CSV table of C-alpha atoms and ligand atoms in Angstrom, one decimal:
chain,number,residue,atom,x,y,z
A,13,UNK,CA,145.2,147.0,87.4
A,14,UNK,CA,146.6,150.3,88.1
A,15,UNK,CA,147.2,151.5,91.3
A,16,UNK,CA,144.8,153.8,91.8
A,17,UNK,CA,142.4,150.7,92.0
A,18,UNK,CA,140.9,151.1,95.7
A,19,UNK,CA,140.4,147.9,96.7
A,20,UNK,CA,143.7,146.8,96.4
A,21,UNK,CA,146.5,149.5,96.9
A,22,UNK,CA,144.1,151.5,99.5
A,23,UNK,CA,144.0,150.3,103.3
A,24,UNK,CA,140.2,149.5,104.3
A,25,UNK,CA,138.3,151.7,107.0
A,26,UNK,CA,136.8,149.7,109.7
A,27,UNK,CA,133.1,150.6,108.2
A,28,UNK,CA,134.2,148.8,105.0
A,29,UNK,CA,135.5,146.2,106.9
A,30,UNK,CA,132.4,145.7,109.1
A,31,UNK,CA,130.7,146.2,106.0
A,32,UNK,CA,132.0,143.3,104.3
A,33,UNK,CA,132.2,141.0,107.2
A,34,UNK,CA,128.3,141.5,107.8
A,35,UNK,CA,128.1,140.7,104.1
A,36,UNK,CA,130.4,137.0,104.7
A,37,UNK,CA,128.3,136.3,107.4
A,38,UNK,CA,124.9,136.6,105.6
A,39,UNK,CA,126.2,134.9,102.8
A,40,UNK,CA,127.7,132.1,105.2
A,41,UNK,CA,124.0,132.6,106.6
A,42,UNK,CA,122.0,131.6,103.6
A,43,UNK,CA,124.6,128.8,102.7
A,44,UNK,CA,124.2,127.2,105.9
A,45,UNK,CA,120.0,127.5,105.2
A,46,UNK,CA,120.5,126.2,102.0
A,47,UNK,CA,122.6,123.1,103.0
A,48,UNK,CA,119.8,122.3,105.9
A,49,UNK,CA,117.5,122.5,103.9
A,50,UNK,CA,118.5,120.0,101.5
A,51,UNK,CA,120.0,118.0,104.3
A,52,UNK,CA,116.0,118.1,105.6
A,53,UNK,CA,114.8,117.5,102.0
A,54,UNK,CA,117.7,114.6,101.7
A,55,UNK,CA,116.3,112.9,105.0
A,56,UNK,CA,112.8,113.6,103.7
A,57,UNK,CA,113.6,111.3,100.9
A,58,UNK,CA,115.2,108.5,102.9
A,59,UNK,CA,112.8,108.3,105.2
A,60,UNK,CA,109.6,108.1,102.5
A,61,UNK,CA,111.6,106.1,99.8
A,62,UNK,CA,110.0,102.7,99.3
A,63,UNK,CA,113.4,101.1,99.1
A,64,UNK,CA,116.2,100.4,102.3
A,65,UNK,CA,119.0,102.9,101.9
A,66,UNK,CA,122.2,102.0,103.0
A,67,UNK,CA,125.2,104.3,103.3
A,68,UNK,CA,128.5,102.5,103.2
A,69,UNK,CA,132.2,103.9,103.3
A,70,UNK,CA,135.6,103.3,101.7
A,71,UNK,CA,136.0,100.5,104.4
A,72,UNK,CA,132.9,98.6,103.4
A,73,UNK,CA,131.7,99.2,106.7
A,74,UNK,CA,127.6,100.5,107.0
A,75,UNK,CA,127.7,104.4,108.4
A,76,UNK,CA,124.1,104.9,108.0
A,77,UNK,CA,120.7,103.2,107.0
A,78,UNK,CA,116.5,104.3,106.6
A,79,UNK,CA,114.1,103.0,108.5
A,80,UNK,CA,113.5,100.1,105.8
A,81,UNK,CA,116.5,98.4,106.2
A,82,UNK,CA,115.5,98.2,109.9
A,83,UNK,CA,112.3,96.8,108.7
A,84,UNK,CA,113.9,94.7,105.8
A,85,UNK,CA,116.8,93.0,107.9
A,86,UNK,CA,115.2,93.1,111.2
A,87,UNK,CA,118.3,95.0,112.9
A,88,UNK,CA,118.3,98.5,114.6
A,89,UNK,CA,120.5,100.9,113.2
A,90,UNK,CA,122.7,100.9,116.4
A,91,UNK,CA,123.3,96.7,115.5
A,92,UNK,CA,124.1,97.4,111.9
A,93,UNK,CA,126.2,101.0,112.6
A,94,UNK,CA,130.4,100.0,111.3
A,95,UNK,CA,129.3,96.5,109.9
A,96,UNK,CA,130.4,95.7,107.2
A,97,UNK,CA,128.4,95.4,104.3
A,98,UNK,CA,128.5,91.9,103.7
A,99,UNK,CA,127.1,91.8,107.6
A,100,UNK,CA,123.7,92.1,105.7
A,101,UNK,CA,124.8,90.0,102.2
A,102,UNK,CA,127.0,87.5,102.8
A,103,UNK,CA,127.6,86.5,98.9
A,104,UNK,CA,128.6,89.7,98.6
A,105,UNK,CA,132.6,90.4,100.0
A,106,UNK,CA,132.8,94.3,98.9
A,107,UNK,CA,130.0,96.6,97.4
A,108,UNK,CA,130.7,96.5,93.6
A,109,UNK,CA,129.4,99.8,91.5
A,110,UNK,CA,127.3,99.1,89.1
A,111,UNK,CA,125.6,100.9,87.1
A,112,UNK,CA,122.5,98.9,86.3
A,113,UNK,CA,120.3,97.1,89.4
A,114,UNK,CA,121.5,93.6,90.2
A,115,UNK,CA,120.2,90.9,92.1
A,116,UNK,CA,121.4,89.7,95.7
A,117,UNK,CA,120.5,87.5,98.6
A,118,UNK,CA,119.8,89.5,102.2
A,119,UNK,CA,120.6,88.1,105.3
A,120,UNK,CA,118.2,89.0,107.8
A,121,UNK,CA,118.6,88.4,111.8
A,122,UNK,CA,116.9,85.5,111.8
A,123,UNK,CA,119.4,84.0,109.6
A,124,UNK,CA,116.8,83.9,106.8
A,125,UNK,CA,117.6,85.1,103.4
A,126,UNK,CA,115.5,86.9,100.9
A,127,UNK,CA,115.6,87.9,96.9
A,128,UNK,CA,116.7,91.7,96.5
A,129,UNK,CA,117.5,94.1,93.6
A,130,UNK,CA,120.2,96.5,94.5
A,131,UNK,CA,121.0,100.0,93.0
A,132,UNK,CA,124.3,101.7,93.5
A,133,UNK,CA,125.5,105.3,93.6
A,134,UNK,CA,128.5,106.3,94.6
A,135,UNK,CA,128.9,110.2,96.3
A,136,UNK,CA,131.4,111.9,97.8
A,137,UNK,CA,133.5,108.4,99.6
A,138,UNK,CA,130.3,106.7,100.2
A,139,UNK,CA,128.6,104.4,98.5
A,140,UNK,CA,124.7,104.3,98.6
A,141,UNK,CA,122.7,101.2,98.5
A,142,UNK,CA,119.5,101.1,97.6
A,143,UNK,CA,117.6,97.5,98.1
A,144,UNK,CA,114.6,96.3,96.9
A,145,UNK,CA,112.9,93.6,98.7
A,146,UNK,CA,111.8,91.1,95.1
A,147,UNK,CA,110.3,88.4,96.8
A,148,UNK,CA,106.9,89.1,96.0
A,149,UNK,CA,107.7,89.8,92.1
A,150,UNK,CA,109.9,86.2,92.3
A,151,UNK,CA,106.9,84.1,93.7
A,152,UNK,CA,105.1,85.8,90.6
A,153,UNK,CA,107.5,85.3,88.3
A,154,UNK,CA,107.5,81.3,89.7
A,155,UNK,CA,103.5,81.1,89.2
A,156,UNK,CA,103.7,82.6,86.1
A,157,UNK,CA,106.8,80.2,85.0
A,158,UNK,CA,104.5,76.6,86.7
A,159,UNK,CA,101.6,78.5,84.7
A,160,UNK,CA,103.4,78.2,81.5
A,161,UNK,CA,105.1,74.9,81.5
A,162,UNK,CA,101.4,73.6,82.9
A,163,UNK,CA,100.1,75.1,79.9
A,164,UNK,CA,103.0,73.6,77.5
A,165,UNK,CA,102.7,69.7,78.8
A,166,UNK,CA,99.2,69.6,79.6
A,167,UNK,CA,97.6,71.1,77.0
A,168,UNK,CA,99.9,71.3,74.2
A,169,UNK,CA,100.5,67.7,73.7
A,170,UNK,CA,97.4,66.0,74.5
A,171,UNK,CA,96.0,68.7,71.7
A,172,UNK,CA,98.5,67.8,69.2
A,173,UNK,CA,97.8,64.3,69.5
A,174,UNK,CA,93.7,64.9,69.2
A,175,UNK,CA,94.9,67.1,66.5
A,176,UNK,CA,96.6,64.0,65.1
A,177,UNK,CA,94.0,61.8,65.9
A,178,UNK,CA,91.1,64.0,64.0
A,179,UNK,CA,93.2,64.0,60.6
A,180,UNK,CA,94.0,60.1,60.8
A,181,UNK,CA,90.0,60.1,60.9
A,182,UNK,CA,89.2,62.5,58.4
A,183,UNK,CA,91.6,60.2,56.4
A,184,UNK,CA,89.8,57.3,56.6
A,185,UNK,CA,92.0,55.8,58.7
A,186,UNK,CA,89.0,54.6,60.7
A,187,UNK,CA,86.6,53.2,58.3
A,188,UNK,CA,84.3,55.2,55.7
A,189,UNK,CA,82.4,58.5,57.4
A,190,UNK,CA,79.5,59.6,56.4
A,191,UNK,CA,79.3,63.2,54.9
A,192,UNK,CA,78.0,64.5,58.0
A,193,UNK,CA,80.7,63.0,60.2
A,194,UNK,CA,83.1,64.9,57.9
A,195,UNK,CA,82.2,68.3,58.3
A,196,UNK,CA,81.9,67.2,62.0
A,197,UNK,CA,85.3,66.3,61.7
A,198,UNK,CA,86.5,69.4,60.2
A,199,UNK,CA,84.5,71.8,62.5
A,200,UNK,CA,86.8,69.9,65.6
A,201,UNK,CA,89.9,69.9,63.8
A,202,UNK,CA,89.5,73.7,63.5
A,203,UNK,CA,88.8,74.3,67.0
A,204,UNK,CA,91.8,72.0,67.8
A,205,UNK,CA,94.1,74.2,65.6
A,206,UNK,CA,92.7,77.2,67.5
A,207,UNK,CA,93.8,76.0,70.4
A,208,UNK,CA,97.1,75.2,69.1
A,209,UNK,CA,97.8,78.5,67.9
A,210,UNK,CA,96.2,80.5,71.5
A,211,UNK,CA,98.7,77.8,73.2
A,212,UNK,CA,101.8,79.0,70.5
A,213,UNK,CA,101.4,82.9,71.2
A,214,UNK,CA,101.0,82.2,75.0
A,215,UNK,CA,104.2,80.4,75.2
A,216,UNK,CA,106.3,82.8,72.4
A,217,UNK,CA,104.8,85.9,74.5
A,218,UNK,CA,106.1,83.9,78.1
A,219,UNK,CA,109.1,82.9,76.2
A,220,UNK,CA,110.2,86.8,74.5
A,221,UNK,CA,109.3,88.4,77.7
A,222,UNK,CA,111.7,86.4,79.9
A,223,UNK,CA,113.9,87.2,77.9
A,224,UNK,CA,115.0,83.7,76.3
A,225,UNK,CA,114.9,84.4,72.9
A,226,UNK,CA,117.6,85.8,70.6
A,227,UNK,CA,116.7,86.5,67.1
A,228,UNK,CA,119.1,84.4,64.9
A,229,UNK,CA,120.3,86.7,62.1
A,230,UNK,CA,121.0,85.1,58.5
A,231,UNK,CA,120.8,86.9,55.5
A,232,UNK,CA,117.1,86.9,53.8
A,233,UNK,CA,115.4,89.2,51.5
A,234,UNK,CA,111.8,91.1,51.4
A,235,UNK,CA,110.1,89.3,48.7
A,236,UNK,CA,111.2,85.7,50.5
A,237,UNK,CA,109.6,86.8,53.3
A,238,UNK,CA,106.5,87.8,51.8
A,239,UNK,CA,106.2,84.5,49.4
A,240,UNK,CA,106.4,82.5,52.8
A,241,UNK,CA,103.8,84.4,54.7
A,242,UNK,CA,101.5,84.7,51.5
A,243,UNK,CA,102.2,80.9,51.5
A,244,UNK,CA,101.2,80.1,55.6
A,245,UNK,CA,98.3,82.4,55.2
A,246,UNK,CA,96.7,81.7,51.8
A,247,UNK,CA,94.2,78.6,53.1
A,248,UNK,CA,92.8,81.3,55.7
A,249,UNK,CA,92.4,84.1,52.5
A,250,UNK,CA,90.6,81.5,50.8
A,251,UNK,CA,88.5,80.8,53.2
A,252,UNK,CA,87.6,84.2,54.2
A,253,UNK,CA,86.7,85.0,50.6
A,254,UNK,CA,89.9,87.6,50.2
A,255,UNK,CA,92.5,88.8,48.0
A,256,UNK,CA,95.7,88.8,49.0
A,257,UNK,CA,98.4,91.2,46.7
A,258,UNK,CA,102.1,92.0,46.9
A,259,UNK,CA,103.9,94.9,45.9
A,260,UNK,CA,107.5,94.1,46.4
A,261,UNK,CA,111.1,94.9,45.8
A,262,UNK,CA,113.7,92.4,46.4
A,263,UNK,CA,115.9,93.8,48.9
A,264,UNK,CA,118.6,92.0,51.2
A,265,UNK,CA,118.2,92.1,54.7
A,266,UNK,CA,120.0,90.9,58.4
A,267,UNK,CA,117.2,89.0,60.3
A,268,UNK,CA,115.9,86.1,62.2
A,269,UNK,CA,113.8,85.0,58.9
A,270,UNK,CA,111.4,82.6,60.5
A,271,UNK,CA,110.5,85.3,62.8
A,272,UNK,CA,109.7,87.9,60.5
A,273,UNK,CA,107.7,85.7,58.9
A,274,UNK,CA,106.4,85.0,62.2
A,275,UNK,CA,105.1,88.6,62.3
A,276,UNK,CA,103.7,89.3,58.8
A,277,UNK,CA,101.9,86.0,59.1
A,278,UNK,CA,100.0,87.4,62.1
A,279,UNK,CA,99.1,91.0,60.2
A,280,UNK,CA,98.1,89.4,57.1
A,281,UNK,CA,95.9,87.5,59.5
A,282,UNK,CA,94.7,89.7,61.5
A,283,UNK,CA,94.1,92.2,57.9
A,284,UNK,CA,91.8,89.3,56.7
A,285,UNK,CA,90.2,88.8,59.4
A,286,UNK,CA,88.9,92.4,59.4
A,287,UNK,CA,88.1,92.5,55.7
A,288,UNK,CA,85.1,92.6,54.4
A,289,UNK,CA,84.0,89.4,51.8
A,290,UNK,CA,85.6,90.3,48.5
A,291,UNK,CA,88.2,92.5,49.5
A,292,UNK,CA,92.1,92.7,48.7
A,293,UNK,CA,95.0,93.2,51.3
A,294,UNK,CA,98.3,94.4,50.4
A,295,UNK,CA,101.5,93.5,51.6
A,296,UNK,CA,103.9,96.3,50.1
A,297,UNK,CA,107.7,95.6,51.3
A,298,UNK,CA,110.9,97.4,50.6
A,299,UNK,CA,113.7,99.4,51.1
A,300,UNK,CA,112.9,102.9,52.8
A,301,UNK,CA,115.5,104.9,54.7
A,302,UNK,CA,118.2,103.1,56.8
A,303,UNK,CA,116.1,100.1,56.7
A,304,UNK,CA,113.4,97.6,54.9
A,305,UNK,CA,110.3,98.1,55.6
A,306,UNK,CA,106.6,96.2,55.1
A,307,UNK,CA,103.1,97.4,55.0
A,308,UNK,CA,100.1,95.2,55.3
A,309,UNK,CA,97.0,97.3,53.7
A,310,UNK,CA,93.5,96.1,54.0
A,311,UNK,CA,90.4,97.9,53.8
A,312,UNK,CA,88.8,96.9,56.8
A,313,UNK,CA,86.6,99.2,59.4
A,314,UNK,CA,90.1,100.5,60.6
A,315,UNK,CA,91.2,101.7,63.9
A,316,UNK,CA,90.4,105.0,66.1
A,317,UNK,CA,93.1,107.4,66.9
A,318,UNK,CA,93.5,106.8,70.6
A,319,UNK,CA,93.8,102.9,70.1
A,320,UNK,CA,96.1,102.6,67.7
A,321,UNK,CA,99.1,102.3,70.4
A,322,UNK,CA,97.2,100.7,73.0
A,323,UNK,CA,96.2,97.5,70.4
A,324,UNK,CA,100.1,96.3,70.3
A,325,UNK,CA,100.0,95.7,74.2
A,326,UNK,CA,99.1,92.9,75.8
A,327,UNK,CA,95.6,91.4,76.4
A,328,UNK,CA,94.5,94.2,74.4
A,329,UNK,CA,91.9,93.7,72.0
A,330,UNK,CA,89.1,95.9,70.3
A,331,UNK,CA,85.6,95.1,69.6
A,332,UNK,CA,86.1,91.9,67.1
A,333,UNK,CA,84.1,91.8,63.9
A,334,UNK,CA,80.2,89.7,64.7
A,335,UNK,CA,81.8,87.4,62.2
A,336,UNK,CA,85.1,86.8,63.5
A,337,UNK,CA,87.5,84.5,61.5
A,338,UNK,CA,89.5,84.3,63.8
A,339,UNK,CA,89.9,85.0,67.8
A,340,UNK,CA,93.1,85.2,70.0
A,341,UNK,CA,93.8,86.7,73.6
A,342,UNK,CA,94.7,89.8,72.0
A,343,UNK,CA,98.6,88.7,72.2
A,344,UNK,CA,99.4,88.9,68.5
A,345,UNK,CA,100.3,92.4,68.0
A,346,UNK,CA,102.1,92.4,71.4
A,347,UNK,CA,104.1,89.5,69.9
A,348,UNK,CA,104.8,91.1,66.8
A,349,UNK,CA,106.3,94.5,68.6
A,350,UNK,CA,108.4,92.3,70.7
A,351,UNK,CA,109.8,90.2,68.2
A,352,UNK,CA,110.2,93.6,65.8
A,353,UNK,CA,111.6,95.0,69.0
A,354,UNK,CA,114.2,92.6,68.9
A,355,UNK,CA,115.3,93.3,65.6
A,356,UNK,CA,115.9,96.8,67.0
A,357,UNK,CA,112.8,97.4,64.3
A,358,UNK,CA,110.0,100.0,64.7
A,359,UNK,CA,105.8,98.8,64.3
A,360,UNK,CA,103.2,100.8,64.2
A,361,UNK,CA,99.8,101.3,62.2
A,362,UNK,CA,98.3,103.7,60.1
A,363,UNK,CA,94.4,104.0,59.7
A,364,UNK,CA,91.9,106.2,59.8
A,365,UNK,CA,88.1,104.8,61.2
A,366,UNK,CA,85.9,103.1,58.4
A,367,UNK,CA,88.9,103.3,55.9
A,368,UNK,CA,91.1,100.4,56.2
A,369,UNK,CA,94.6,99.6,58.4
A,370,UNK,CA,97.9,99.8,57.3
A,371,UNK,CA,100.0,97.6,59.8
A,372,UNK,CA,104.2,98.8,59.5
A,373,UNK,CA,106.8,97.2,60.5
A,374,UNK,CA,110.6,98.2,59.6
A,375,UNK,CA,113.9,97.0,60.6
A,376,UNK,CA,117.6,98.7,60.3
A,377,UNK,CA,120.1,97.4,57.9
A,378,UNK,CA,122.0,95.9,61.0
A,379,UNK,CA,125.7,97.1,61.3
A,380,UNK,CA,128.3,94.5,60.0
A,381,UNK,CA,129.3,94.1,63.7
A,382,UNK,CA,126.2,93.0,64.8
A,383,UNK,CA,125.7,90.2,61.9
A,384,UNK,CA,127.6,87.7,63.6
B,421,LIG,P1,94.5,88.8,68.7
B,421,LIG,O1,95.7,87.9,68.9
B,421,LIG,O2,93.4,88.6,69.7
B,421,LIG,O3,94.0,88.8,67.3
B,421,LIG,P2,96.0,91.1,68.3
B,421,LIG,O4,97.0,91.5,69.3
B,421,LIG,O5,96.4,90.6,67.0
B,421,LIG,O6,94.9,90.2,69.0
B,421,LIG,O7,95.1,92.4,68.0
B,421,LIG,C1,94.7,93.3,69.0
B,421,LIG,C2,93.4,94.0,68.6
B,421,LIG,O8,93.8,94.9,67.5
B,421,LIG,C3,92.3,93.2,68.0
B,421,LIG,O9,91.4,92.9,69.1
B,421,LIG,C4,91.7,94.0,67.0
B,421,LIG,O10,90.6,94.6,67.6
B,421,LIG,C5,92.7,95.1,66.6
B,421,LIG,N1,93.2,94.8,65.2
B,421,LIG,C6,94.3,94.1,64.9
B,421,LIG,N2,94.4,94.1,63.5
B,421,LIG,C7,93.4,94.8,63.0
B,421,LIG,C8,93.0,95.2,61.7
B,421,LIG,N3,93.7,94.8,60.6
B,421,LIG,N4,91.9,96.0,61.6
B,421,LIG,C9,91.2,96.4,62.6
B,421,LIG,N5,91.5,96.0,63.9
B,421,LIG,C10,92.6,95.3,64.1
C-alpha cells in the first residue's frame, strides 16, 4: 500500500462519512430483513411440522416447544418453559445426540406414557428435539406380529400334518386305493403343498422385514448353488414340460448358501412357470465385475418396461399366465430383493415384451472383514 492510497492515509470529509454510514445502515437494514425473515420462515416450519419440536439448552432444561408438544404431552408451554428434559421422558436423564432416530417413552400430564421416535440436532447451544408420536405404527406393527404367529401355529402345523397325513395315504398306509382315489390324493397333496409354500414366503417376508434375519456367510461356489436349485426345482420342470440348462463357471463366493439357493429356486420357478410347453430356461452364473453374478433366461411372454421395477415389490403381481403352474401372493420377487439385499447384492431383470425374461441377481466379493 503506498501512501498515496486514499482511504487510508487521507482524513474522510463528512459526505464520505455520511456516505458510508447510510451505506452500514442499509446493509444492517437488509441483514436485519433477512434474519426476520427466516426467523418467520423458521417459525413457519415449527408451527406446520407434523412432529413436536422441542428446544433444549446446555442445562437440559426445555426453552421452547411447537404447538404439538402441547398437544402431544398435554402441557402449555408456560408449564413446560425451564423443565428439564426428562420432565417430559423420564427414562431419559440428559438428551443424548444421536444421529439416527431412536425410540423413547413420553410422559404425558396425565401420567400416561406413549411410544415416540426422537430425532436430534444440535445448533448453536441448543439441542432440537423432534418427537414422533409411534403409537399408531406400534399397534400396527403388534397386529401385524398376532397376524403372523396366527398364521405360523394355526395354519402351518395343522397343514403339515394333513400334508403328512395325505402321503401316509397315498402310501398305502391305509389300505389299497383305487386309481381314482390316487389322483384324488395327489390333486390334495398339491394343494396342501401350495399352501405350505404361500405360508413359507409370508412368514420369510414378516421375518426379513423385521429385521430378524442375518444372512450366515460360509464359503460356497456358483455352480453348488445352481446344482441345488436345479435339484429343488427339477420335479416342477418336469411337470411343466421344460428344459432346464446351465451355463456355469465355478467361482468361490461369501454367502448365506441356503439363501441364495433360496432365491434362484424362486426365479427358476417363476421362469417355468411363464414358459411355454417345450421350452428351455437358462441359469448362466459367474464371475462379472467385483462380484458373482446369475442369470435366469426363459423365453416366456416377458415383461413391459414400466413393470419391470414395480414386480419386485410387495403384493405386486402381473397378469398370470390362463395356465398358471403356479400362484403366490406376488411375495417372491420381493423376497428375493430382500434376501439379495442382504447380501449387499443388486437384482433386477432384463426383458423385452413377447421375448423372454432374464431375471439378475449379483452379489460383491464380501471384504475379508465382513466374512466373519
Ligand atoms: P408370486 O410369488 O406371486 O409368483 P412374484 O413376486 O414371484 O410373485 O412375481 C411377481 C410378478 O412378476 C408375477 O405376478 C408375474 O406377473 C411377474 N413375473 C415374475 N417372473 C416372471 C417371468 N419369468 N416372466 C414373466 N413375468 C414374471
Amino acid at each position: 500500500m503506498t501512501n498515496t492510497d486514499k482511504s487510508v492515509s487521507q482524513p474522510r470529509s463528512y459526505e464520505e462519512l455520511s456516505e458510508l454510514v447510510k451505506k452500514q445502515e442499509e446493509h444492517i437494514y437488509r441483514l436485519t430483513r433477512s434474519v426476520e425473515s427466516q426467523q418467520k420462515r423458521a417459525r413457519e416450519v415449527l408451527l406446520k411440522t407434523p412432529l413436536g419440536v422441542l428446544v433444549v439448552n446446555d442445562q437440559q432444561k426445555i426453552e421452547a416447544v411447537n404447538p404439538n408438544i402441547e398437544t402431544l404431552f398435554e402441557y402449555t408451554r408456560e408449564e413446560l418453559f425451564e423443565k428439564r428434559f426428562n420432565f417430559l421422558f423420564p427414562e431419559m436423564p440428559v438428551v443424548e445426540i444421536v444421529s439416527n432416530s431412536m425410540r423413547a417413552l413420553g410422559k404425558k400430564k396425565s401420567g400416561e406414557t406413549f411410544p415416540c421416535e426422537i430425532f436430534t440436532d444440535e445448533a448453536d447451544r441448543v439441542v432440537m428435539v423432534h418427537v414422533l408420536d409411534i403409537t399408531e405404527r406400534q399397534r400396527l406393527e403388534q397386529l401385524r406380529q398376532d397376524f403372523v404367529a396366527m398364521v405360523s401355529h394355526d395354519l402351518r402345523s395343522p397343514l403339515t400334518s394333513i400334508r403328512g397325513f395325505l402321503t401316509m395315504l397315498d402310501e398305502g398306509g391305509y389300505g389299497d386305493i383305487s386309481p381314482q382315489g390316487r389322483r384324488a390324493i395327489e390333486r390334495a397333496m398339491s394343494s396342501a403343498d401350495l399352501l405350505i409354500s404361500l405360508v413359507v414366503d409370508l412368514l420369510d417376508a414378516e421375518k426379513i422385514e423385521s429385521g430378524d434375519f442375518e444372512p450366515d456367510l460360509q464359503e460356497t461356489t456358483t455352480s453348488t448353488v445352481v446344482d441345488r436349485a436345479m435339484f429343488a426345482t427339477q420335479a416342477g420342470a418336469k411337470s411343466g414340460n421344460v428344459t432346464i440348462e446351465k451355463d456355469v463357471t465355478n467361482d468361490v463366493f461369501w454367502a448365506d448358501e441356503d439363501r441364495i439357493v433360496q432365491v434362484l429356486v424362486n426365479l427358476i420357478g417363476n421362469a417355468i412357470k411363464f414358459s411355454p410347453d417345450g421350452s428351455t430356461v437358462t441359469v448362466y452364473a459367474g464371475l462379472e465385475g467385483a462380484g458373482v453374478t446369475f442369470r435366469v433366461r426363459d423365453r416366456g411372454p416377458g415383461i413391459p418396461k414400466a413393470l419391470q421395477s414395480v414386480i419386485f415389490e410387495r403384493y405386486r403381481q402381473l397378469n398370470q399366465p390362463k395356465e398358471t403352474k403356479r400362484r403366490g401372493f406376488g411375495l417372491g420377487l420381493a423376497i428375493c430383493k430382500a434376501l439379495v439385499g442382504k447380501h449387499k447384492g443388486r437384482i433386477w431383470v432384463e426383458s423385452q415384451e413377447g421375448k423372454g425374461s432374464t431375471f439378475c441377481f449379483s452379489i460383491p466379493l464380501l471384504d475379508e472383514k465382513y466374512r466373519t
